[in-house]
PDB file of C-alpha atoms in Angstrom:
ATOM      1  CA  MET A   1     148.963 120.735 139.456  1.00 57.00           C
ATOM      2  CA  PRO A   2     147.751 118.195 142.032  1.00 71.00           C
ATOM      3  CA  ASP A   3     147.622 119.297 145.677  1.00 91.00           C
ATOM      4  CA  ALA A   4     149.382 116.258 147.194  1.00 95.00           C
ATOM      5  CA  TYR A   5     152.280 114.035 146.216  1.00 97.00           C
ATOM      6  CA  VAL A   6     153.691 110.750 147.589  1.00 98.00           C
ATOM      7  CA  ILE A   7     157.432 110.865 148.178  1.00 98.00           C
ATOM      8  CA  GLN A   8     159.139 107.535 147.749  1.00 97.00           C
ATOM      9  CA  ILE A   9     162.868 106.954 148.368  1.00 96.00           C
ATOM     10  CA  SER A  10     164.380 103.612 147.390  1.00 93.00           C
ATOM     11  CA  GLY A  11     160.938 102.021 147.009  1.00 94.00           C
ATOM     12  CA  ARG A  12     159.785 103.128 150.466  1.00 94.00           C
ATOM     13  CA  THR A  13     157.137 105.747 151.169  1.00 97.00           C
ATOM     14  CA  ALA A  14     158.869 108.568 152.999  1.00 98.00           C
ATOM     15  CA  GLY A  15     155.753 110.675 153.332  1.00 98.00           C
ATOM     16  CA  ILE A  16     153.355 112.942 151.437  1.00 98.00           C
ATOM     17  CA  VAL A  17     153.618 116.645 150.735  1.00 98.00           C
ATOM     18  CA  ALA A  18     150.383 118.546 150.555  1.00 97.00           C
ATOM     19  CA  ARG A  19     149.775 122.080 149.369  1.00 95.00           C
ATOM     20  CA  ASP A  20     149.155 124.513 152.057  1.00 84.00           C
ATOM     21  CA  GLY A  21     145.710 126.217 151.382  1.00 83.00           C
ATOM     22  CA  ARG A  22     146.947 129.489 152.775  1.00 83.00           C
ATOM     23  CA  ASP A  23     150.025 129.955 150.446  1.00 80.00           C
ATOM     24  CA  VAL A  24     151.796 128.073 147.654  1.00 87.00           C
ATOM     25  CA  SER A  25     154.137 125.923 149.859  1.00 95.00           C
ATOM     26  CA  PHE A  26     153.875 122.182 150.430  1.00 97.00           C
ATOM     27  CA  ASN A  27     153.885 120.693 153.895  1.00 97.00           C
ATOM     28  CA  PHE A  28     155.545 117.392 154.506  1.00 98.00           C
ATOM     29  CA  PHE A  29     153.924 114.575 156.579  1.00 98.00           C
ATOM     30  CA  ALA A  30     156.193 111.627 157.372  1.00 98.00           C
ATOM     31  CA  ALA A  31     154.966 108.049 156.632  1.00 98.00           C
ATOM     32  CA  SER A  32     158.016 106.504 158.310  1.00 94.00           C
ATOM     33  CA  HIS A  33     159.971 107.198 161.468  1.00 95.00           C
ATOM     34  CA  LEU A  34     162.969 107.498 159.289  1.00 95.00           C
ATOM     35  CA  PHE A  35     161.651 110.715 157.901  1.00 97.00           C
ATOM     36  CA  ASN A  36     160.215 112.351 161.152  1.00 97.00           C
ATOM     37  CA  ALA A  37     162.836 115.041 161.100  1.00 96.00           C
ATOM     38  CA  MET A  38     160.964 116.506 158.115  1.00 97.00           C
ATOM     39  CA  GLU A  39     157.384 116.303 159.675  1.00 97.00           C
ATOM     40  CA  GLY A  40     155.628 119.569 159.361  1.00 95.00           C
ATOM     41  CA  GLN A  41     158.324 121.359 157.286  1.00 96.00           C
ATOM     42  CA  SER A  42     157.328 123.463 154.344  1.00 95.00           C
ATOM     43  CA  PHE A  43     158.874 123.214 150.942  1.00 96.00           C
ATOM     44  CA  ALA A  44     158.604 125.405 147.825  1.00 95.00           C
ATOM     45  CA  ASP A  45     157.626 122.344 145.786  1.00 96.00           C
ATOM     46  CA  PRO A  46     157.414 118.584 145.956  1.00 96.00           C
ATOM     47  CA  LEU A  47     160.932 118.160 144.297  1.00 96.00           C
ATOM     48  CA  ALA A  48     162.497 120.201 147.076  1.00 96.00           C
ATOM     49  CA  ALA A  49     160.897 117.859 149.642  1.00 97.00           C
ATOM     50  CA  GLU A  50     162.156 114.764 147.754  1.00 97.00           C
ATOM     51  CA  ARG A  51     165.677 116.188 147.666  1.00 96.00           C
ATOM     52  CA  ALA A  52     165.597 116.720 151.373  1.00 96.00           C
ATOM     53  CA  ALA A  53     164.219 113.208 152.026  1.00 97.00           C
ATOM     54  CA  ARG A  54     166.973 111.668 149.800  1.00 96.00           C
ATOM     55  CA  TYR A  55     169.601 113.533 151.723  1.00 95.00           C
ATOM     56  CA  LEU A  56     168.091 112.468 155.024  1.00 95.00           C
ATOM     57  CA  ALA A  57     167.983 108.869 153.886  1.00 95.00           C
ATOM     58  CA  LYS A  58     171.645 108.987 152.751  1.00 93.00           C
ATOM     59  CA  HIS A  59     173.126 111.036 155.482  1.00 91.00           C
ATOM     60  CA  GLY A  60     170.944 110.444 158.551  1.00 88.00           C
ATOM     61  CA  SER A  61     170.358 114.271 158.978  1.00 87.00           C
ATOM     62  CA  LEU A  62     168.955 117.109 157.019  1.00 84.00           C
ATOM     63  CA  PRO A  63     171.297 119.422 155.074  1.00 77.00           C
ATOM     64  CA  ARG A  64     172.466 122.532 156.835  1.00 76.00           C
ATOM     65  CA  ARG A  65     171.693 125.921 155.430  1.00 68.00           C
ATOM     66  CA  GLY A  66     174.360 126.893 153.018  1.00 59.00           C
ATOM     67  CA  ASP A  67     175.173 123.386 152.049  1.00 55.00           C
ATOM     68  CA  HIS A  68     176.425 123.754 148.511  1.00 45.00           C
ATOM     69  CA  HIS A  69     176.084 120.033 147.507  1.00 51.00           C
ATOM     70  CA  PRO A  70     172.411 119.515 146.789  1.00 49.00           C
ATOM     71  CA  PRO A  71     171.378 115.787 146.642  1.00 48.00           C
ATOM     72  CA  GLU A  72     170.586 114.316 143.231  1.00 48.00           C
ATOM     73  CA  ALA A  73     166.961 114.567 142.176  1.00 44.00           C
ATOM     74  CA  GLY A  74     164.579 111.467 141.625  1.00 46.00           C
ATOM     75  CA  THR A  75     161.162 110.809 140.610  1.00 43.00           C
ATOM     76  CA  ILE A  76     157.980 111.960 142.362  1.00 46.00           C
ATOM     77  CA  GLU A  77     154.983 109.644 142.205  1.00 44.00           C
ATOM     78  CA  ALA A  78     151.583 111.298 142.220  1.00 40.00           C
TER      79      ALA A  78
END
């Protein structure tokens, strides 16, 4: 499994996620100010980061804990 992935939303680069060398999580680094709210957050895997980025792009904020309506998944480009 690669150590970094590019996250693209609607053809725009939202950021990258890179594996944290200390554990198995992936840290997000924003490539656009629209995704600054995700900067430095840890995710279990790249798909989880992409779901959060899609939600942020659609709703203008990140999902709250306990939100039972996860955003639809898309593709991750390596």
